[in-house]
Coordinates of C-alpha atoms in Angstrom, one line a residue:
M1 CA 134.0 106.9 47.7
K2 CA 136.2 104.4 47.7
R3 CA 134.7 100.7 48.4
P4 CA 134.5 100.0 52.3
I5 CA 136.0 96.0 52.1
I6 CA 137.6 93.6 55.4
I7 CA 139.2 90.8 54.4
D8 CA 138.8 87.8 56.2
C9 CA 142.0 85.4 55.7
D10 CA 144.0 82.5 57.0
P11 CA 147.0 83.3 55.1
G12 CA 148.6 80.9 53.5
L13 CA 150.1 81.3 50.2
D14 CA 147.6 82.3 48.1
D15 CA 146.0 84.9 50.8
A16 CA 149.0 86.6 50.4
A17 CA 148.7 86.6 46.9
A18 CA 145.3 88.7 47.7
L19 CA 147.0 90.8 50.0
V20 CA 149.9 92.2 48.2
L21 CA 146.7 92.8 44.8
A22 CA 144.6 94.7 47.3
H23 CA 147.2 97.1 48.6
K24 CA 147.7 98.5 44.7
V25 CA 143.7 98.9 44.0
E26 CA 143.0 102.4 44.0
S27 CA 139.1 102.1 43.8
I28 CA 138.9 100.2 47.3
N29 CA 139.3 101.4 51.3
V30 CA 140.3 98.1 52.8
L31 CA 139.8 99.0 56.7
G32 CA 140.9 95.9 57.7
L33 CA 142.0 92.1 58.1
T34 CA 140.6 89.9 60.3
T35 CA 142.2 86.2 60.2
I36 CA 140.9 82.6 61.8
V37 CA 142.4 79.1 62.0
G38 CA 143.1 77.2 58.4
N39 CA 145.9 77.1 56.9
A40 CA 148.0 77.4 60.2
S41 CA 146.5 78.2 63.3
M42 CA 145.5 81.5 64.6
E43 CA 148.4 82.7 66.2
N44 CA 150.6 81.7 63.3
T45 CA 148.1 83.3 60.3
S46 CA 147.2 86.2 62.5
R47 CA 151.4 86.5 62.5
N48 CA 151.5 86.4 58.8
A49 CA 149.1 89.2 58.8
L50 CA 151.4 91.2 60.3
N51 CA 154.7 90.6 58.8
L52 CA 153.2 90.4 55.3
L53 CA 151.5 94.2 55.9
D54 CA 154.9 95.3 56.5
A55 CA 156.7 93.9 54.2
I56 CA 154.7 96.1 51.5
G57 CA 153.9 98.9 54.1
W58 CA 150.3 99.0 54.7
D59 CA 149.3 99.7 58.2
I60 CA 145.7 99.2 58.8
P61 CA 144.4 97.2 61.3
V62 CA 144.4 93.0 62.1
A63 CA 142.0 91.8 64.3
K64 CA 142.4 87.9 65.2
G65 CA 140.0 86.1 65.4
A66 CA 138.2 82.3 66.3
S67 CA 141.2 79.7 67.4
Q68 CA 139.0 77.2 66.2
P69 CA 135.7 75.9 63.9
L70 CA 132.4 76.5 65.3
A71 CA 131.9 72.2 65.5
R72 CA 135.3 70.8 65.7
E73 CA 138.9 70.7 66.6
R74 CA 141.7 71.5 64.3
K75 CA 144.8 70.6 65.7
L76 CA 148.1 71.7 63.8
S77 CA 151.3 72.3 64.6
N78 CA 153.0 75.7 65.2
K79 CA 156.1 73.9 63.2
R80 CA 153.1 74.8 60.1
N81 CA 153.4 78.7 59.6
G82 CA 151.5 78.6 55.9
L83 CA 154.1 80.4 54.6
G84 CA 156.0 77.0 53.3
K85 CA 159.4 78.3 52.9
L86 CA 158.7 82.2 52.1
V87 CA 160.2 84.3 54.7
L88 CA 158.9 87.6 55.9
Q89 CA 160.6 90.0 58.3
E90 CA 159.1 89.8 61.8
S91 CA 156.5 92.8 62.4
E92 CA 157.0 94.6 66.0
K93 CA 153.5 96.0 65.4
Q94 CA 150.7 95.2 68.0
F95 CA 146.9 93.1 67.0
Y96 CA 144.0 95.3 67.2
N97 CA 142.3 95.9 70.3
I98 CA 139.7 94.3 69.3
E99 CA 138.4 90.9 68.2
A100 CA 138.1 90.2 64.4
V101 CA 133.2 90.0 66.0
D102 CA 133.9 93.0 66.9
F103 CA 135.8 94.7 64.8
I104 CA 133.3 93.3 61.7
Y105 CA 130.1 94.7 63.5
N106 CA 131.6 98.2 64.4
E107 CA 132.7 98.2 60.6
A108 CA 129.3 97.3 59.4
T109 CA 127.5 100.2 61.2
K110 CA 129.9 102.4 60.3
N111 CA 129.8 102.1 56.8
N112 CA 125.3 102.1 56.8
G113 CA 125.5 99.2 54.7
Q114 CA 127.7 99.4 52.1
L115 CA 130.9 96.8 53.6
E116 CA 131.6 94.4 51.5
I117 CA 133.5 91.6 52.5
L118 CA 136.3 89.3 50.7
S119 CA 136.2 85.9 52.7
I120 CA 139.0 83.7 51.9
G121 CA 139.4 81.4 54.4
P122 CA 137.1 79.7 56.7
M123 CA 134.0 80.6 57.9
T124 CA 134.2 81.3 61.9
N125 CA 135.1 84.4 62.0
I126 CA 131.5 85.4 59.8
A127 CA 129.6 82.9 61.5
N128 CA 130.7 83.7 65.2
T129 CA 129.2 87.7 63.4
L130 CA 126.4 86.7 62.8
L131 CA 125.5 84.9 66.0
K132 CA 126.5 87.8 68.4
Y133 CA 125.3 90.4 65.8
P134 CA 122.2 88.7 64.0
D135 CA 121.8 92.0 63.2
V136 CA 124.5 92.6 61.2
K137 CA 123.7 91.0 58.0
N138 CA 121.5 93.5 56.8
L139 CA 124.6 95.6 57.5
I140 CA 126.6 94.4 54.8
K141 CA 126.0 94.8 51.7
S142 CA 127.9 91.7 50.0
I143 CA 130.3 88.8 50.9
T144 CA 132.9 87.0 47.6
F145 CA 134.0 84.0 49.4
M146 CA 136.6 81.5 47.9
G147 CA 135.6 78.5 49.0
G148 CA 133.8 75.3 47.7
T149 CA 133.6 73.6 44.0
T150 CA 131.5 72.2 41.4
G151 CA 133.8 70.4 40.7
A152 CA 136.6 67.7 42.8
G153 CA 137.4 69.0 46.3
N154 CA 141.0 69.3 47.1
I155 CA 141.1 68.1 50.4
T156 CA 138.5 65.4 49.6
P157 CA 136.8 64.0 47.0
W158 CA 134.1 66.2 46.7
A159 CA 135.2 69.4 49.0
E160 CA 137.0 72.3 48.9
F161 CA 139.8 72.8 52.0
N162 CA 137.4 76.6 53.3
M163 CA 134.8 74.3 53.5
Y164 CA 135.7 71.4 54.3
V165 CA 137.1 73.4 57.7
D166 CA 134.1 74.5 59.3
P167 CA 130.8 73.5 57.3
Q168 CA 129.2 74.5 60.4
A169 CA 129.9 77.9 59.8
A170 CA 130.0 78.0 56.0
D171 CA 125.9 76.6 56.7
I172 CA 125.5 79.8 58.6
V173 CA 126.8 82.1 56.4
F174 CA 124.2 80.8 53.5
K175 CA 121.1 80.8 55.4
S176 CA 122.1 84.6 56.4
S177 CA 120.2 86.2 53.2
I178 CA 123.5 88.4 53.0
P179 CA 124.2 88.8 48.9
L180 CA 126.7 86.0 47.9
T181 CA 129.0 85.8 45.6
M182 CA 130.6 82.0 45.3
V183 CA 134.4 81.7 43.8
G184 CA 134.8 77.9 43.8
L185 CA 137.7 75.6 43.0
D186 CA 136.8 74.7 40.2
I187 CA 136.8 78.6 38.6
T188 CA 140.2 79.6 40.7
K189 CA 142.3 76.7 39.4
K190 CA 141.3 77.3 35.7
A191 CA 143.5 81.5 36.2
F192 CA 146.3 79.2 37.5
L193 CA 149.9 80.9 36.5
R194 CA 153.3 79.7 35.1
L195 CA 156.6 80.3 35.5
E196 CA 156.9 82.6 33.4
D197 CA 154.3 84.9 34.9
I198 CA 157.3 84.9 38.1
E199 CA 160.2 86.2 35.4
Y200 CA 157.7 89.0 35.6
F201 CA 156.8 90.1 38.8
S202 CA 160.6 89.4 39.6
S203 CA 161.7 92.1 37.0
L204 CA 159.4 95.3 38.2
N205 CA 161.8 95.5 40.1
N206 CA 159.5 97.0 43.1
I207 CA 158.7 95.4 46.1
H208 CA 155.0 94.1 45.5
G209 CA 156.3 92.4 42.0
T210 CA 159.1 90.9 44.2
L211 CA 157.1 89.2 46.8
L212 CA 154.5 88.1 44.4
S213 CA 157.1 87.2 42.4
N214 CA 158.7 85.0 45.7
I215 CA 155.0 84.0 47.1
F216 CA 153.9 82.7 43.6
L217 CA 157.2 80.6 43.0
A218 CA 157.1 78.8 46.8
I219 CA 153.7 77.8 45.4
H220 CA 155.0 76.9 42.5
N221 CA 157.9 74.7 44.8
R222 CA 154.8 73.3 46.8
E223 CA 152.7 72.5 43.4
C224 CA 155.9 70.1 42.4
L225 CA 156.0 67.8 45.5
W226 CA 152.4 66.9 45.1
G227 CA 153.2 66.6 40.4
E228 CA 151.7 69.9 39.5
N229 CA 153.1 72.5 37.6
N230 CA 150.8 75.3 38.0
I231 CA 150.6 78.7 40.2
E232 CA 147.5 78.1 42.1
V233 CA 146.8 81.2 43.3
H234 CA 142.8 81.1 44.4
D235 CA 142.5 83.3 47.1
A236 CA 143.8 86.0 44.6
V237 CA 141.5 84.8 41.7
A238 CA 138.2 85.4 44.5
F239 CA 140.2 88.7 45.5
I240 CA 140.2 90.1 41.7
T241 CA 136.7 89.1 41.0
M242 CA 135.4 91.1 43.8
I243 CA 136.9 94.4 42.1
L244 CA 136.4 93.2 38.5
P245 CA 133.1 90.7 37.9
E246 CA 132.9 91.6 35.0
I247 CA 136.0 89.1 34.3
I248 CA 133.2 85.9 35.5
K249 CA 130.1 84.6 34.3
K250 CA 128.0 84.0 37.2
K251 CA 124.4 81.9 38.2
K252 CA 122.5 82.1 40.8
F253 CA 121.3 78.3 42.2
N254 CA 120.0 77.3 45.7
V255 CA 123.2 76.4 47.3
S256 CA 123.7 74.5 50.5
I257 CA 126.3 72.8 52.6
E258 CA 127.0 68.9 54.1
T259 CA 127.5 69.5 57.8
N260 CA 126.3 65.9 59.3
N261 CA 127.2 63.2 56.4
K262 CA 131.3 62.1 57.4
E263 CA 131.9 61.1 53.4
A264 CA 130.9 64.0 52.3
L265 CA 131.7 66.5 54.2
G266 CA 132.0 70.1 53.6
S267 CA 130.5 69.4 49.9
I268 CA 128.1 71.7 48.1
L269 CA 124.9 71.1 46.5
L270 CA 123.3 73.0 44.4
D271 CA 120.0 72.8 43.0
Y272 CA 120.0 72.9 39.2
R273 CA 116.2 72.8 39.7
N274 CA 113.6 75.1 37.6
M275 CA 113.0 77.8 40.7
P276 CA 111.5 81.3 42.0
E277 CA 114.4 83.9 42.2
E278 CA 113.7 84.2 45.7
D279 CA 115.3 81.3 46.8
K280 CA 118.5 81.0 45.1
N281 CA 121.1 82.4 47.3
I282 CA 124.4 82.5 46.0
D283 CA 125.7 83.9 42.9
V284 CA 127.5 80.7 41.5
A285 CA 131.0 81.6 39.3
V286 CA 130.6 79.5 36.0
D287 CA 133.6 80.6 33.6
I288 CA 136.6 83.3 34.1
D289 CA 138.2 85.4 31.3
I290 CA 141.8 83.7 32.7
E291 CA 143.8 86.4 30.6
G292 CA 141.9 89.3 31.4
F293 CA 142.6 87.7 35.2
R294 CA 146.0 87.6 34.3
S295 CA 146.8 91.0 31.6
F296 CA 144.9 92.8 34.9
I297 CA 147.2 91.7 38.3
K298 CA 150.5 92.4 35.8
E299 CA 149.1 96.2 34.8
L300 CA 148.0 96.5 38.8
V301 CA 151.6 95.8 39.8
C302 CA 153.9 96.9 37.0

């Protein structure tokens, strides 16, 4: 039986890379995408998801989620589409006819506790599902999320983007008792790609390789503006660790998130004390096989 998975996302270039790779993995059954405000407005991230699925010929539902974080407003210009200079043909397909929280709950119920979720955006949709359907925590097998960091942040000195956008949502998920795996910024930044990787995917002469090379080039061009040369594909790294867990080393911690202090909002707090296993709530990725990651995605798309 293929693993039933929902991908909760806010495409976003690195989300887009994760989705292209997910389409190539035969061992999983992606039931649909749920979209959220994050890299762009919910309308734009949702439209990006539909357009991307069309580009790779993937017919799965896209259920729209929350347009704002739980406790504060996120103001984004509609001109910010989240994909930079990557251009996708406009899809004529319609969004799924139920909202993200209901889609998540329905699929969790139908799959009898086997549903897995890949969370590669702010956790608002998942938190809203837990608030509306408290019993869903017993119906989700696991959540792997790209978010947080045990080192420096990328939106403040301490906070990673997804956690900063909606720390209150992350707090609800962290306290849910659902098995969680955190793939933080400190890990995803290690597994960067290089210019020669763009050339490799471009040379494959297939739609997935071409689209990935265009995504990676768009990321590279953006990173150059910030003085970086590495092609960082954070959400794609989190996805690969979900389907290939042997490429990471994990350690379980009691993890919480700062929701009140404005200076440290969204920062991840790890309790390093020796405590009983039952008091630890999150498996945290602490290392990754970088070459294993690069080799796997190259073999996946060829």
